[in-house]
PDB file of C-alpha atoms in Angstrom:
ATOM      1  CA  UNK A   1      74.334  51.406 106.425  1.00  0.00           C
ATOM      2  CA  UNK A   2      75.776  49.939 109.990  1.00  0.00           C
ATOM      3  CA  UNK A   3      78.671  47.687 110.130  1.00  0.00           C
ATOM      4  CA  UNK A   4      76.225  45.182 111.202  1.00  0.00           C
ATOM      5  CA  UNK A   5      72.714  44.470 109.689  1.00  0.00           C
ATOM      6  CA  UNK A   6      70.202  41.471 110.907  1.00  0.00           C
ATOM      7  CA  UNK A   7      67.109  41.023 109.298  1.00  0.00           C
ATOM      8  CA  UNK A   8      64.897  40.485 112.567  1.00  0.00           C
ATOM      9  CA  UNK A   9      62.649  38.379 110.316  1.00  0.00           C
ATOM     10  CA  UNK A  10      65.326  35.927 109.423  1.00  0.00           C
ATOM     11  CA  UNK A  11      67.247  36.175 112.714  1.00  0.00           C
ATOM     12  CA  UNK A  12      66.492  32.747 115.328  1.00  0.00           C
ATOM     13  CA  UNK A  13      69.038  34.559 117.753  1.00  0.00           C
ATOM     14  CA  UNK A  14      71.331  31.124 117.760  1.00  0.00           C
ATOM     15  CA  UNK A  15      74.652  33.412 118.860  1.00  0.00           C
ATOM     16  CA  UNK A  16      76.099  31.830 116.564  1.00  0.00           C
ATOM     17  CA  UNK A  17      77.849  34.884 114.905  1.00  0.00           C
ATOM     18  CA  UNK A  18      78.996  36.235 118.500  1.00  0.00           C
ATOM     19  CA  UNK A  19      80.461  32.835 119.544  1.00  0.00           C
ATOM     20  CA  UNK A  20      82.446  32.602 116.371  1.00  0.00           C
ATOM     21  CA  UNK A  21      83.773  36.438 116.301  1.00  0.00           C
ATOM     22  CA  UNK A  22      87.448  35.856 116.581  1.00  0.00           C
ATOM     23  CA  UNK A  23      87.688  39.656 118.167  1.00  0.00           C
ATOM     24  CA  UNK A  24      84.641  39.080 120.837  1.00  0.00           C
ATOM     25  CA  UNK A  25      83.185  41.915 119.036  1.00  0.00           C
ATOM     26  CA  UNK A  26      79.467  40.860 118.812  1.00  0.00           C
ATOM     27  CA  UNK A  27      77.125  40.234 121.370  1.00  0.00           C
ATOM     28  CA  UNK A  28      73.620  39.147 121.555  1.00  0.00           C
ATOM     29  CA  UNK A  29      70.418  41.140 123.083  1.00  0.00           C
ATOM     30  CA  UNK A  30      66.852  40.449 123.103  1.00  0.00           C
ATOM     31  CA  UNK A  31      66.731  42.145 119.674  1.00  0.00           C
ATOM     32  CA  UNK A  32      69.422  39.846 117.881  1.00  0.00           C
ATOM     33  CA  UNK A  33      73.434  40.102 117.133  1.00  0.00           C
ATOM     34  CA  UNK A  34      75.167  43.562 118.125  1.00  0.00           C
ATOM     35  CA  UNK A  35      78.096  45.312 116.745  1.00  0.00           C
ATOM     36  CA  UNK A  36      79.693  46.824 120.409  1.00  0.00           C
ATOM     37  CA  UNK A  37      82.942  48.252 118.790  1.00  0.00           C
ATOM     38  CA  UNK A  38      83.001  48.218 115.098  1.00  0.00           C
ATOM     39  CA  UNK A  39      86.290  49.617 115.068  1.00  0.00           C
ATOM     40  CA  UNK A  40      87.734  46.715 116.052  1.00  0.00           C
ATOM     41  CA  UNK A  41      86.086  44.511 113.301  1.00  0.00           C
ATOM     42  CA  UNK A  42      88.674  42.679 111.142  1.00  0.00           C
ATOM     43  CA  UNK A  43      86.054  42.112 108.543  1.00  0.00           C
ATOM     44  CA  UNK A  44      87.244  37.940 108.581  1.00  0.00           C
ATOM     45  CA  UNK A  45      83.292  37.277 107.278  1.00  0.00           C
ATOM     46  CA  UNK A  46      83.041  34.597 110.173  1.00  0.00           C
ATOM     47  CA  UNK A  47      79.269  36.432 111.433  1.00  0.00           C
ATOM     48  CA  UNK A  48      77.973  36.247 108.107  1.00  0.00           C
ATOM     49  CA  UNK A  49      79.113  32.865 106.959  1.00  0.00           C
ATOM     50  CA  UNK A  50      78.215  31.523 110.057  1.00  0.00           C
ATOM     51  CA  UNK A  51      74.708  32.573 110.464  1.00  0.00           C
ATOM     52  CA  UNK A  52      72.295  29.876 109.378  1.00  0.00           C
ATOM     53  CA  UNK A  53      69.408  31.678 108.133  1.00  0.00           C
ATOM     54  CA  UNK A  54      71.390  34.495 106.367  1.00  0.00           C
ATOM     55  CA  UNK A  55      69.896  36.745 108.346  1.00  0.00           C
ATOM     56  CA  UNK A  56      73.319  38.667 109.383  1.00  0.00           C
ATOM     57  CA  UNK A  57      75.165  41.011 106.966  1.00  0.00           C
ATOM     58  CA  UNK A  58      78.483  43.044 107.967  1.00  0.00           C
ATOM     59  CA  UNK A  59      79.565  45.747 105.366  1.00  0.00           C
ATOM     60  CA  UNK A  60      82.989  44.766 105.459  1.00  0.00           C
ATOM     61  CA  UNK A  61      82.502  40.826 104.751  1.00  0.00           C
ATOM     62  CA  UNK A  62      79.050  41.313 102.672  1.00  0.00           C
ATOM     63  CA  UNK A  63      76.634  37.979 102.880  1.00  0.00           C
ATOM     64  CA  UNK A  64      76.472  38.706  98.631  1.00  0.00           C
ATOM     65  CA  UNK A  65      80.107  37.722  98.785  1.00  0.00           C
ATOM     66  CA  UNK A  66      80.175  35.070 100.926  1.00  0.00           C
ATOM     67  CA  UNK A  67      80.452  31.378  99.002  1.00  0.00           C
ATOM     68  CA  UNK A  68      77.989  28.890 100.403  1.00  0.00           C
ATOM     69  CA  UNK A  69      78.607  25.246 100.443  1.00  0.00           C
ATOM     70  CA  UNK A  70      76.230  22.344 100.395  1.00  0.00           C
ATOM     71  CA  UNK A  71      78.273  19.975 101.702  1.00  0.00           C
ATOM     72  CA  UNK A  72      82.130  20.522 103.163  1.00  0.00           C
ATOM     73  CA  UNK A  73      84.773  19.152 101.012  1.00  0.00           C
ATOM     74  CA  UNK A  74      86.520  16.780 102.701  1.00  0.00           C
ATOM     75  CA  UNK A  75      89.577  14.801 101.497  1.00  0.00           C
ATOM     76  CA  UNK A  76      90.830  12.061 102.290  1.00  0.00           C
ATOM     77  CA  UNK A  77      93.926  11.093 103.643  1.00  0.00           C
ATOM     78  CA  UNK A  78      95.266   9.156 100.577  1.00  0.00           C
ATOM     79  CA  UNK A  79      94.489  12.140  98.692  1.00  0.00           C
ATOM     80  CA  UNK A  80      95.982  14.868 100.784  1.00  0.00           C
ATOM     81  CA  UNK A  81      99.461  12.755 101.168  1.00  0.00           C
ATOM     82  CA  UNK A  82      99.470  12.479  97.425  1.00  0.00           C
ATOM     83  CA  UNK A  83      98.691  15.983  96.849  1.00  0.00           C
ATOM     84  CA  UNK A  84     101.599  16.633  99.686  1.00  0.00           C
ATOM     85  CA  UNK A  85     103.790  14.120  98.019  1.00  0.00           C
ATOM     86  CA  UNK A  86     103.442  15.679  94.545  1.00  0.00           C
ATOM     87  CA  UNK A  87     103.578  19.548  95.622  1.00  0.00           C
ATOM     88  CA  UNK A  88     107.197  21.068  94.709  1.00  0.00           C
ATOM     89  CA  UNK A  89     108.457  24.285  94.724  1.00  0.00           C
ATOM     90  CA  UNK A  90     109.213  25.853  91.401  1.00  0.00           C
ATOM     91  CA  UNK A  91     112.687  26.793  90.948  1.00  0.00           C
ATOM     92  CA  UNK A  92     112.926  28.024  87.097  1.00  0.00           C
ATOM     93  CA  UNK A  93     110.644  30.481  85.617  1.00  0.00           C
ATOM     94  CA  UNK A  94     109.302  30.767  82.391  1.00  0.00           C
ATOM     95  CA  UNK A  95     109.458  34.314  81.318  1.00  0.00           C
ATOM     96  CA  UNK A  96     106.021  35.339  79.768  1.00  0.00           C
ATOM     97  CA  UNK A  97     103.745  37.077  81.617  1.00  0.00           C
ATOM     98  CA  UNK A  98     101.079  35.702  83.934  1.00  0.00           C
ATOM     99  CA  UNK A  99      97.851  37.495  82.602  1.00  0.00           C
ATOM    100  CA  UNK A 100      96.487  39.840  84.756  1.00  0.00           C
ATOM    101  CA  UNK A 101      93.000  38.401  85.507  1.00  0.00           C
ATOM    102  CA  UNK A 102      94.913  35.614  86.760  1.00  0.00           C
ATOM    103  CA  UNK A 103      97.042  37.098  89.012  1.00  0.00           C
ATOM    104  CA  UNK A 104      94.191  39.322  90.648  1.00  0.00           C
ATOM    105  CA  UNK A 105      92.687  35.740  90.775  1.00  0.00           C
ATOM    106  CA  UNK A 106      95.584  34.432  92.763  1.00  0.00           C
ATOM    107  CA  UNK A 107      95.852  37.185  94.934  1.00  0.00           C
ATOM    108  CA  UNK A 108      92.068  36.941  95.364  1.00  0.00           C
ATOM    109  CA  UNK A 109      92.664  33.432  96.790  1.00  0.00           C
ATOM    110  CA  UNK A 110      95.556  34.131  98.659  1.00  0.00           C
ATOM    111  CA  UNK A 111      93.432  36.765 100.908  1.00  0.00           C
ATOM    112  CA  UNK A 112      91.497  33.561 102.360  1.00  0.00           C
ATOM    113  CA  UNK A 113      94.622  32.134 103.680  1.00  0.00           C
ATOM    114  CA  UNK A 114      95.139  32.152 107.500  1.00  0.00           C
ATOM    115  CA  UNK A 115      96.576  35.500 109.321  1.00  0.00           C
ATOM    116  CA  UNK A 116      97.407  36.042 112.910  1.00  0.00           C
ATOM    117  CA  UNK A 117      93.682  36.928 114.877  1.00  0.00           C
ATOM    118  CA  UNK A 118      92.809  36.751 111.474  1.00  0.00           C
ATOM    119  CA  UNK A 119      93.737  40.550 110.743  1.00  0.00           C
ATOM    120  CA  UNK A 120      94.441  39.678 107.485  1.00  0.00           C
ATOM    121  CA  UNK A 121      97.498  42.780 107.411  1.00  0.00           C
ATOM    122  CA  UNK A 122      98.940  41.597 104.574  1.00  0.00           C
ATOM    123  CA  UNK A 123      99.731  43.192 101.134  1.00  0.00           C
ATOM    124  CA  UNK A 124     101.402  42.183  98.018  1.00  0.00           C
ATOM    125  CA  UNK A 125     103.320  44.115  95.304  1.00  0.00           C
ATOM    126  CA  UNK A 126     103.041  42.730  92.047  1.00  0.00           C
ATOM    127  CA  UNK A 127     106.057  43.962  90.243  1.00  0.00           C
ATOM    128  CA  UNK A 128     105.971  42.991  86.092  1.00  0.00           C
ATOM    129  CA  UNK A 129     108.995  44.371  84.554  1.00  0.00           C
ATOM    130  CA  UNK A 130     111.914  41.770  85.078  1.00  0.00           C
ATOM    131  CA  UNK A 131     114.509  44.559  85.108  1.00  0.00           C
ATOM    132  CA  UNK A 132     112.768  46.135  87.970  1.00  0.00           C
ATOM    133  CA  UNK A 133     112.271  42.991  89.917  1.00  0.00           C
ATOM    134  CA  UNK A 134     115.931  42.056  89.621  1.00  0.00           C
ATOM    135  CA  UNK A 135     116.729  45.434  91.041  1.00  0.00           C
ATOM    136  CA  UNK A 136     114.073  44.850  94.071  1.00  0.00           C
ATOM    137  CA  UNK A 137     115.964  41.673  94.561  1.00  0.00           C
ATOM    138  CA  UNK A 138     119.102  42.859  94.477  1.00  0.00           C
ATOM    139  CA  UNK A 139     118.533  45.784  97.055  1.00  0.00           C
ATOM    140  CA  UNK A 140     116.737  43.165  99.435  1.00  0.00           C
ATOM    141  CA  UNK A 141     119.827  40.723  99.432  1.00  0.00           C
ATOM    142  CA  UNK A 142     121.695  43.723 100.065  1.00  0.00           C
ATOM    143  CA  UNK A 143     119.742  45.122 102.789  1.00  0.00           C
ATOM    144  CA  UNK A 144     119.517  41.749 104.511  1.00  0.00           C
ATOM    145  CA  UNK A 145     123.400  41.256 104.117  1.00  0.00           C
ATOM    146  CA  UNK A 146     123.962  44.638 106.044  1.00  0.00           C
ATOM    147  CA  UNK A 147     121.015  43.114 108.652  1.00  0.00           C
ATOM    148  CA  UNK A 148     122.986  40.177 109.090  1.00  0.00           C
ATOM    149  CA  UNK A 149     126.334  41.902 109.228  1.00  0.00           C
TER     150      UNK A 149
END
């Protein structure tokens, strides 16, 4: 399969997908949407949320995993300030474990939040035994300590 699918039948050729392609990445011909350098695809899902007929699919931000929405939740403002108002940060942790479909759920989430160009280089270590995380800890203190020093 190519990076980049389009189901001619489905395809209107809006540009849509090319005008929102963070990279600049995708450009339109007579024929429809065009990967020109699928190397530098970030596979951010943009072309294939964006298109409104579904006719786009890229392999590395599938349309079959793409969430659509009827309507765009909005919030309000009262609702946001009291969500702001009431967030806090935790500061004591209760020691049984998180279960593990719930972290992968977390971490699932987490991979929609912003990134620079949207490259979305992050990745996370989830560490479970608490001897072994106190021990991570310790060495990072340490190693920031020397930084610092």
């Amino acid at each position: 399969m190519e990076l980049l699918t389009v189901d001619a039948a489905l395809c209107v050729k809006c540009g849509l997908c090319a005008a929102s392609c963070p990279n600049g990445i995708i450009g339109m011909t007579e024929q429809g949407p065009k990967m020109l350098c699928a190397a530098a695809c970030i596979a951010c899902g943009h072309c294939t949320a964006i298109c409104p007929t579904q006719a786009l699919d890229n392999e590395k931000a599938p349309l079959a995993k793409q969430t659509a929405l009827e309507t765009y939740p909005v919030v309000s403002a009262e609702t946001a300030a009291a969500f702001l108002r009431a967030r806090r940060s935790i500061r004591c942790y209760k020691t049984e474990k998180v279960a593990k479909e719930k972290v992968l759920q977390l971490l699932d989430m987490a991979r929609f939040a912003p990134t620079g160009c949207n490259s979305q280089g992050v990745s996370y270590i989830v560490i479970e035994n608490a001897d072994k995380l106190k021990q991570v800890t310790a060495e990072t203190v340490d190693w920031l300590a020397n930084r610092i020093a």
